[in-house]
CSV table of C-alpha atoms in Angstrom, one decimal:
chain,number,residue,atom,x,y,z
A,1,UNK,CA,27.6,-44.8,1.2
A,2,UNK,CA,30.6,-47.0,1.4
A,3,UNK,CA,32.9,-43.8,0.4
A,4,UNK,CA,33.7,-41.4,3.1
A,5,UNK,CA,32.9,-38.5,0.9
A,6,UNK,CA,29.5,-39.9,0.8
A,7,UNK,CA,29.1,-40.4,4.5
A,8,UNK,CA,30.5,-36.7,5.0
A,9,UNK,CA,27.4,-35.3,2.7
A,10,UNK,CA,25.0,-37.8,4.5
A,11,UNK,CA,26.3,-36.1,7.9
A,12,UNK,CA,25.6,-32.8,6.3
A,13,UNK,CA,22.0,-34.0,5.1
A,14,UNK,CA,21.1,-35.3,8.6
A,15,UNK,CA,22.4,-32.0,10.3
A,16,UNK,CA,20.1,-29.9,7.7
A,17,UNK,CA,17.0,-31.9,8.8
A,18,UNK,CA,17.5,-31.8,12.8
A,19,UNK,CA,17.9,-29.1,14.9
A,20,UNK,CA,20.4,-30.9,17.1
A,21,UNK,CA,21.6,-34.6,17.0
A,22,UNK,CA,24.0,-36.5,19.4
A,23,UNK,CA,27.2,-38.2,18.3
A,24,UNK,CA,25.7,-41.6,19.1
A,25,UNK,CA,22.4,-40.9,16.9
A,26,UNK,CA,24.5,-39.9,14.0
A,27,UNK,CA,27.0,-42.6,14.2
A,28,UNK,CA,23.8,-45.0,14.2
A,29,UNK,CA,22.3,-43.5,11.0
A,30,UNK,CA,25.8,-43.4,9.2
A,31,UNK,CA,27.0,-46.8,10.2
A,32,UNK,CA,30.3,-45.6,12.0
A,33,UNK,CA,31.6,-45.0,15.1
A,34,UNK,CA,31.3,-41.6,17.3
A,35,UNK,CA,35.0,-41.0,16.7
A,36,UNK,CA,34.5,-41.2,13.0
A,37,UNK,CA,31.3,-38.6,13.3
A,38,UNK,CA,33.7,-36.1,14.9
A,39,UNK,CA,36.2,-36.8,12.2
A,40,UNK,CA,33.3,-35.9,9.6
A,41,UNK,CA,32.0,-32.9,11.4
A,42,UNK,CA,35.7,-31.6,11.5
A,43,UNK,CA,36.0,-32.0,7.7
A,44,UNK,CA,32.6,-30.1,7.3
A,45,UNK,CA,34.0,-27.3,9.3
A,46,UNK,CA,37.3,-27.2,7.1
A,47,UNK,CA,34.9,-27.0,4.3
A,48,UNK,CA,33.5,-23.8,5.6
A,49,UNK,CA,30.2,-25.2,6.7
A,50,UNK,CA,29.3,-23.9,10.3
A,51,UNK,CA,29.0,-27.0,12.3
A,52,UNK,CA,28.8,-26.5,16.2
A,53,UNK,CA,29.8,-29.0,18.6
A,54,UNK,CA,27.7,-28.7,22.1
A,55,UNK,CA,29.3,-30.3,24.9
A,56,UNK,CA,27.5,-31.9,28.1
A,57,UNK,CA,24.9,-34.6,28.8
A,58,UNK,CA,22.3,-33.0,26.1
A,59,UNK,CA,24.9,-32.1,23.9
A,60,UNK,CA,25.4,-32.8,20.4
A,61,UNK,CA,26.1,-31.4,16.7
A,62,UNK,CA,24.0,-28.7,14.8
A,63,UNK,CA,24.3,-26.3,11.9
A,64,UNK,CA,25.2,-22.8,13.1
A,65,UNK,CA,24.0,-19.7,11.0
A,66,UNK,CA,26.9,-19.2,9.0
A,67,UNK,CA,28.1,-16.2,7.1
A,68,UNK,CA,27.0,-18.0,3.6
A,69,UNK,CA,24.6,-20.7,2.5
A,70,UNK,CA,26.2,-24.3,2.7
A,71,UNK,CA,25.8,-26.9,0.2
A,72,UNK,CA,22.1,-28.0,0.4
A,73,UNK,CA,21.1,-31.7,0.5
A,74,UNK,CA,17.5,-32.3,-0.7
A,75,UNK,CA,15.4,-35.3,-1.3
A,76,UNK,CA,13.7,-35.8,-4.8
A,77,UNK,CA,10.4,-34.8,-3.1
A,78,UNK,CA,11.9,-31.7,-1.6
A,79,UNK,CA,13.7,-30.6,-5.0
A,80,UNK,CA,10.5,-31.0,-6.7
A,81,UNK,CA,8.8,-28.5,-4.0
A,82,UNK,CA,11.5,-26.0,-4.3
A,83,UNK,CA,11.6,-26.3,-8.4
A,84,UNK,CA,7.6,-26.1,-8.6
A,85,UNK,CA,7.7,-23.0,-6.0
A,86,UNK,CA,10.3,-21.3,-8.1
A,87,UNK,CA,8.3,-21.7,-11.3
A,88,UNK,CA,5.1,-20.5,-9.9
A,89,UNK,CA,6.8,-17.4,-8.4
A,90,UNK,CA,8.2,-16.5,-11.7
A,91,UNK,CA,4.9,-17.1,-13.4
A,92,UNK,CA,2.7,-15.2,-11.2
A,93,UNK,CA,5.1,-12.2,-10.5
A,94,UNK,CA,6.0,-13.5,-6.9
A,95,UNK,CA,9.8,-13.8,-7.7
A,96,UNK,CA,11.9,-10.7,-7.1
A,97,UNK,CA,14.7,-10.1,-9.7
A,98,UNK,CA,14.5,-12.2,-12.6
A,99,UNK,CA,18.2,-13.7,-12.9
A,100,UNK,CA,18.0,-14.8,-9.4
A,101,UNK,CA,14.8,-17.0,-10.0
A,102,UNK,CA,16.4,-18.2,-13.5
A,103,UNK,CA,19.8,-19.1,-12.0
A,104,UNK,CA,18.2,-20.8,-9.2
A,105,UNK,CA,16.0,-22.9,-11.5
A,106,UNK,CA,18.9,-23.7,-13.6
A,107,UNK,CA,21.3,-25.0,-10.8
A,108,UNK,CA,18.4,-27.3,-9.3
A,109,UNK,CA,17.8,-28.6,-12.8
A,110,UNK,CA,21.4,-29.6,-13.4
A,111,UNK,CA,21.5,-31.7,-10.4
A,112,UNK,CA,18.3,-33.5,-10.6
A,113,UNK,CA,18.4,-37.2,-11.7
A,114,UNK,CA,17.9,-37.4,-15.5
A,115,UNK,CA,14.4,-39.2,-15.2
A,116,UNK,CA,13.2,-36.7,-12.4
A,117,UNK,CA,14.4,-33.8,-14.4
A,118,UNK,CA,12.8,-34.9,-17.5
A,119,UNK,CA,9.6,-35.4,-15.7
A,120,UNK,CA,9.6,-31.9,-14.0
A,121,UNK,CA,10.4,-30.2,-17.6
A,122,UNK,CA,7.1,-32.0,-18.9
A,123,UNK,CA,5.2,-30.4,-15.9
A,124,UNK,CA,6.7,-27.0,-16.5
A,125,UNK,CA,6.0,-27.1,-20.4
A,126,UNK,CA,2.3,-27.9,-19.8
A,127,UNK,CA,1.3,-26.2,-16.7
A,128,UNK,CA,-1.0,-23.4,-17.3
A,129,UNK,CA,-2.1,-20.5,-14.6
A,130,UNK,CA,-5.2,-18.7,-14.4
A,131,UNK,CA,-3.4,-15.6,-12.8
A,132,UNK,CA,-1.5,-13.8,-15.2
A,133,UNK,CA,1.7,-12.2,-14.5
A,134,UNK,CA,1.7,-8.4,-14.8
A,135,UNK,CA,3.7,-6.5,-17.5
A,136,UNK,CA,6.3,-5.2,-15.3
A,137,UNK,CA,9.8,-3.9,-16.3
A,138,UNK,CA,11.3,-5.9,-13.6
A,139,UNK,CA,10.6,-7.5,-10.2
A,140,UNK,CA,11.6,-5.8,-7.1
A,141,UNK,CA,15.2,-6.3,-5.9
A,142,UNK,CA,15.6,-8.9,-3.3
A,143,UNK,CA,17.6,-6.6,-1.1
A,144,UNK,CA,14.6,-4.2,-1.2
A,145,UNK,CA,12.1,-6.9,-0.1
A,146,UNK,CA,14.5,-8.3,2.4
A,147,UNK,CA,15.3,-4.9,3.8
A,148,UNK,CA,11.4,-3.6,4.2
A,149,UNK,CA,10.6,-7.2,5.6
A,150,UNK,CA,13.3,-6.7,8.3
A,151,UNK,CA,12.1,-3.1,9.2
A,152,UNK,CA,8.7,-4.3,9.3
A,153,UNK,CA,9.3,-7.1,11.8
A,154,UNK,CA,11.5,-4.6,14.1
A,155,UNK,CA,9.0,-1.7,13.7
A,156,UNK,CA,11.9,0.4,12.3
A,157,UNK,CA,11.6,3.5,10.3
A,158,UNK,CA,13.1,3.5,6.9
A,159,UNK,CA,14.1,6.1,4.1
A,160,UNK,CA,13.6,5.4,0.6
A,161,UNK,CA,13.7,6.8,-2.9
A,162,UNK,CA,10.4,6.4,-4.7
A,163,UNK,CA,9.5,6.6,-8.5
A,164,UNK,CA,5.8,7.3,-9.2
A,165,UNK,CA,3.6,6.0,-12.0
A,166,UNK,CA,4.3,9.4,-13.8
A,167,UNK,CA,8.0,8.8,-13.5
A,168,UNK,CA,8.5,11.6,-10.6
A,169,UNK,CA,11.3,11.0,-8.1
A,170,UNK,CA,10.8,11.4,-4.4
A,171,UNK,CA,12.5,10.8,-1.1
A,172,UNK,CA,10.2,9.3,1.8
A,173,UNK,CA,10.4,8.3,5.3
A,174,UNK,CA,8.1,5.3,5.9
A,175,UNK,CA,7.0,3.3,8.8
A,176,UNK,CA,6.3,0.0,7.1
A,177,UNK,CA,3.3,-1.6,8.6
A,178,UNK,CA,3.1,-4.7,6.3
A,179,UNK,CA,4.2,-6.4,2.9
A,180,UNK,CA,1.5,-7.5,0.5
A,181,UNK,CA,1.5,-9.6,-2.8
A,182,UNK,CA,-1.5,-8.6,-4.8
A,183,UNK,CA,-2.5,-9.3,-8.3
A,184,UNK,CA,1.0,-10.0,-9.4
A,185,UNK,CA,2.7,-7.1,-7.5
A,186,UNK,CA,4.4,-6.5,-4.4
A,187,UNK,CA,3.2,-3.6,-2.1
A,188,UNK,CA,4.4,-2.1,1.4
A,189,UNK,CA,1.9,0.0,3.3
A,190,UNK,CA,2.8,2.3,6.2
A,191,UNK,CA,3.0,5.8,7.6
A,192,UNK,CA,4.4,8.2,5.0
A,193,UNK,CA,5.9,11.0,7.0
A,194,UNK,CA,6.2,13.3,3.9
A,195,UNK,CA,2.3,13.1,3.4
A,196,UNK,CA,1.3,12.5,7.1
A,197,UNK,CA,-1.0,9.7,6.2
A,198,UNK,CA,-0.9,6.0,5.5
A,199,UNK,CA,0.2,5.4,2.0
A,200,UNK,CA,0.8,2.1,-0.4
A,201,UNK,CA,3.9,1.7,-2.5
A,202,UNK,CA,5.0,-0.7,-5.3
A,203,UNK,CA,8.4,-2.5,-4.4
A,204,UNK,CA,9.3,-2.5,-8.2
A,205,UNK,CA,9.4,1.5,-8.0
A,206,UNK,CA,11.4,1.6,-4.8
A,207,UNK,CA,15.0,2.3,-5.1
A,208,UNK,CA,17.6,2.5,-2.1
A,209,UNK,CA,16.2,1.6,1.5
A,210,UNK,CA,17.8,2.8,4.5
A,211,UNK,CA,16.9,1.6,8.0
A,212,UNK,CA,16.8,4.6,10.4
A,213,UNK,CA,17.2,4.6,14.3
A,214,UNK,CA,13.6,5.6,14.8
A,215,UNK,CA,10.9,3.2,15.8
A,216,UNK,CA,7.1,3.0,15.7
A,217,UNK,CA,4.0,1.2,16.8
A,218,UNK,CA,1.3,-0.3,14.1
A,219,UNK,CA,-2.2,1.2,14.8
A,220,UNK,CA,-4.4,-1.3,16.7
A,221,UNK,CA,-6.4,-3.5,14.4
A,222,UNK,CA,-4.6,-2.4,11.3
A,223,UNK,CA,-4.5,-5.2,8.5
A,224,UNK,CA,-2.2,-4.4,5.8
A,225,UNK,CA,-4.0,-6.7,3.1
A,226,UNK,CA,-7.4,-5.1,3.8
A,227,UNK,CA,-5.7,-1.5,3.7
A,228,UNK,CA,-3.8,-2.4,0.2
A,229,UNK,CA,-6.9,-3.7,-1.4
A,230,UNK,CA,-9.2,-0.9,-0.4
A,231,UNK,CA,-6.7,1.8,-1.5
A,232,UNK,CA,-6.1,0.1,-4.9
A,233,UNK,CA,-10.0,-0.1,-5.2
A,234,UNK,CA,-10.0,3.7,-4.3
A,235,UNK,CA,-7.6,4.9,-7.0
A,236,UNK,CA,-9.1,8.0,-8.6
A,237,UNK,CA,-11.2,7.1,-11.7
A,238,UNK,CA,-13.6,9.0,-13.8
A,239,UNK,CA,-17.0,8.0,-12.2
A,240,UNK,CA,-18.0,7.3,-8.4
A,241,UNK,CA,-20.6,4.3,-8.3
A,242,UNK,CA,-23.0,3.4,-5.7
A,243,UNK,CA,-25.3,0.1,-6.2
A,244,UNK,CA,-27.3,-1.4,-3.8
A,245,UNK,CA,-27.0,-5.5,-4.3
A,246,UNK,CA,-30.1,-7.6,-3.3
A,247,UNK,CA,-27.7,-10.3,-1.8
A,248,UNK,CA,-26.0,-10.9,1.4
A,249,UNK,CA,-22.4,-10.0,2.0
A,250,UNK,CA,-20.8,-13.6,1.9
A,251,UNK,CA,-22.2,-14.1,-1.6
A,252,UNK,CA,-21.2,-10.7,-2.7
A,253,UNK,CA,-17.8,-11.0,-1.7
A,254,UNK,CA,-17.5,-14.3,-3.4
A,255,UNK,CA,-18.2,-12.6,-6.7
A,256,UNK,CA,-16.5,-9.2,-6.5
A,257,UNK,CA,-12.7,-9.0,-5.0
A,258,UNK,CA,-11.8,-6.3,-2.6
A,259,UNK,CA,-9.6,-4.8,-5.3
A,260,UNK,CA,-12.7,-3.8,-7.4
A,261,UNK,CA,-15.0,-2.5,-5.0
A,262,UNK,CA,-15.8,-1.7,-1.3
A,263,UNK,CA,-18.7,-3.7,0.1
A,264,UNK,CA,-21.0,-3.0,3.0
A,265,UNK,CA,-23.9,-4.7,4.5
A,266,UNK,CA,-27.0,-2.7,5.1
A,267,UNK,CA,-30.7,-3.3,5.7
A,268,UNK,CA,-31.4,-3.3,2.0
A,269,UNK,CA,-28.9,-5.7,1.0
A,270,UNK,CA,-25.2,-4.9,0.0
A,271,UNK,CA,-24.0,-1.4,-0.6
A,272,UNK,CA,-21.4,-1.5,-3.6
A,273,UNK,CA,-19.1,1.5,-3.6
A,274,UNK,CA,-16.4,1.7,-6.6
A,275,UNK,CA,-14.6,3.8,-8.9
A,276,UNK,CA,-15.0,3.2,-12.6
A,277,UNK,CA,-13.4,4.3,-15.6
A,278,UNK,CA,-15.8,2.7,-18.0
A,279,UNK,CA,-19.4,2.6,-17.1
A,280,UNK,CA,-20.2,0.0,-19.9
A,281,UNK,CA,-17.7,-2.3,-18.4
A,282,UNK,CA,-19.4,-1.4,-14.7
A,283,UNK,CA,-22.6,-2.4,-16.4
A,284,UNK,CA,-21.3,-5.6,-17.6
A,285,UNK,CA,-19.9,-6.7,-14.0
A,286,UNK,CA,-23.2,-5.8,-12.3
A,287,UNK,CA,-25.3,-7.8,-15.0
A,288,UNK,CA,-22.9,-11.0,-14.3
A,289,UNK,CA,-23.4,-11.0,-10.7
A,290,UNK,CA,-27.0,-12.7,-10.9
A,291,UNK,CA,-28.7,-10.8,-8.4
A,292,UNK,CA,-31.0,-7.7,-8.8
A,293,UNK,CA,-29.5,-4.3,-7.9
A,294,UNK,CA,-30.5,-0.8,-7.7
A,295,UNK,CA,-28.3,2.1,-9.1
A,296,UNK,CA,-28.0,4.9,-6.8
A,297,UNK,CA,-25.7,6.8,-8.9
A,298,UNK,CA,-24.3,8.1,-11.4
A,299,UNK,CA,-27.6,8.2,-13.3
A,300,UNK,CA,-25.5,7.4,-16.6
A,301,UNK,CA,-24.9,4.1,-15.1
A,302,UNK,CA,-28.5,3.2,-15.6
A,303,UNK,CA,-28.3,4.3,-19.2
A,304,UNK,CA,-25.3,2.0,-19.4
A,305,UNK,CA,-27.1,-0.9,-17.8
A,306,UNK,CA,-30.0,-0.2,-20.2
A,307,UNK,CA,-27.8,-0.3,-23.1
A,308,UNK,CA,-25.9,-3.4,-22.0
A,309,UNK,CA,-29.5,-5.2,-21.6
A,310,UNK,CA,-30.6,-4.1,-25.2
A,311,UNK,CA,-27.4,-5.5,-26.5
A,312,UNK,CA,-27.9,-8.8,-25.0
A,313,UNK,CA,-31.5,-9.0,-26.1
A,314,UNK,CA,-30.4,-8.4,-29.6
A,315,UNK,CA,-27.8,-11.0,-29.3
A,316,UNK,CA,-30.0,-13.4,-27.8
A,317,UNK,CA,-32.7,-13.0,-30.7
A,318,UNK,CA,-30.0,-14.0,-33.2
A,319,UNK,CA,-31.3,-17.3,-35.2
A,320,UNK,CA,-28.8,-20.3,-34.8
A,321,UNK,CA,-27.3,-19.4,-38.2
A,322,UNK,CA,-25.8,-16.5,-36.8
A,323,UNK,CA,-27.3,-14.0,-39.1
A,324,UNK,CA,-28.7,-10.9,-37.3
A,325,UNK,CA,-32.6,-11.2,-37.3
A,326,UNK,CA,-35.0,-9.2,-39.6
A,327,UNK,CA,-35.7,-5.6,-38.5
A,328,UNK,CA,-38.8,-5.8,-36.3
A,329,UNK,CA,-42.0,-4.3,-37.9
A,330,UNK,CA,-43.5,-1.2,-36.1
A,331,UNK,CA,-46.6,-1.9,-34.1
A,332,UNK,CA,-49.7,-0.4,-35.6
């Protein structure tokens, strides 16, 4: 760092990694005197970077929250962490607006050392994900996410425009209790004053968000993640299902996510309550749990389970060559 410009950037990196540093400490790291540190700090201020000098015995230099993001100095490991975070966010749907993620990735790639950039490109090209990104028209707007997060923190009611899955537009007043990222989508849950009850909304369907003056209190014991997963599991479907599983609650929860069914411990085992559009699909799910169960209702699910068992038996009877077995002779 023999060039002054290099030492100025080194000073910026030190200030970004520490809350406050004395002039003597900074001078020791940079290999210059305290007067030169003051000159470098002045140079950063002239470049628009908000460096603050605190006087007194415990004074020193620190970065103040400025009106814009200053140049960010990252080590190789930090750059790898940021780049991988952006890649994962984009692939699983955690990212907000697509252009923002893509441009951030491009900016970091452009300034990486060539060898490191090539190794990271290999990771990105061959990295697989078990969680699929949902097919969304677009991610939520960054402004929407930040506005709702701020309102949630400050317990501030918001007005918002919302588009339902049918495409119907509505205006809502919402007390946001929490934000949840689930199965590739962002949700906000809270008290909807239009309906007079707690509701869950997808962020990618929210338009303008306007903070209001009214405040609110979150109900005691409210858990946003638990509420969102239960509400998604309770979306209206054709069939109401109740099944008693002969296992314990811990084992059941390992196999069945809360977005699929509500699980309750009982004296007989675990009561599974769910809503299903397809009974054959529910029969396949139950068969894959690996524990005995009793269908309470609907009766049609019993028939679906029996049909599933018959298909499994037929497939198990197929010979190794893959040809269907010969028809069974009727019993005499």
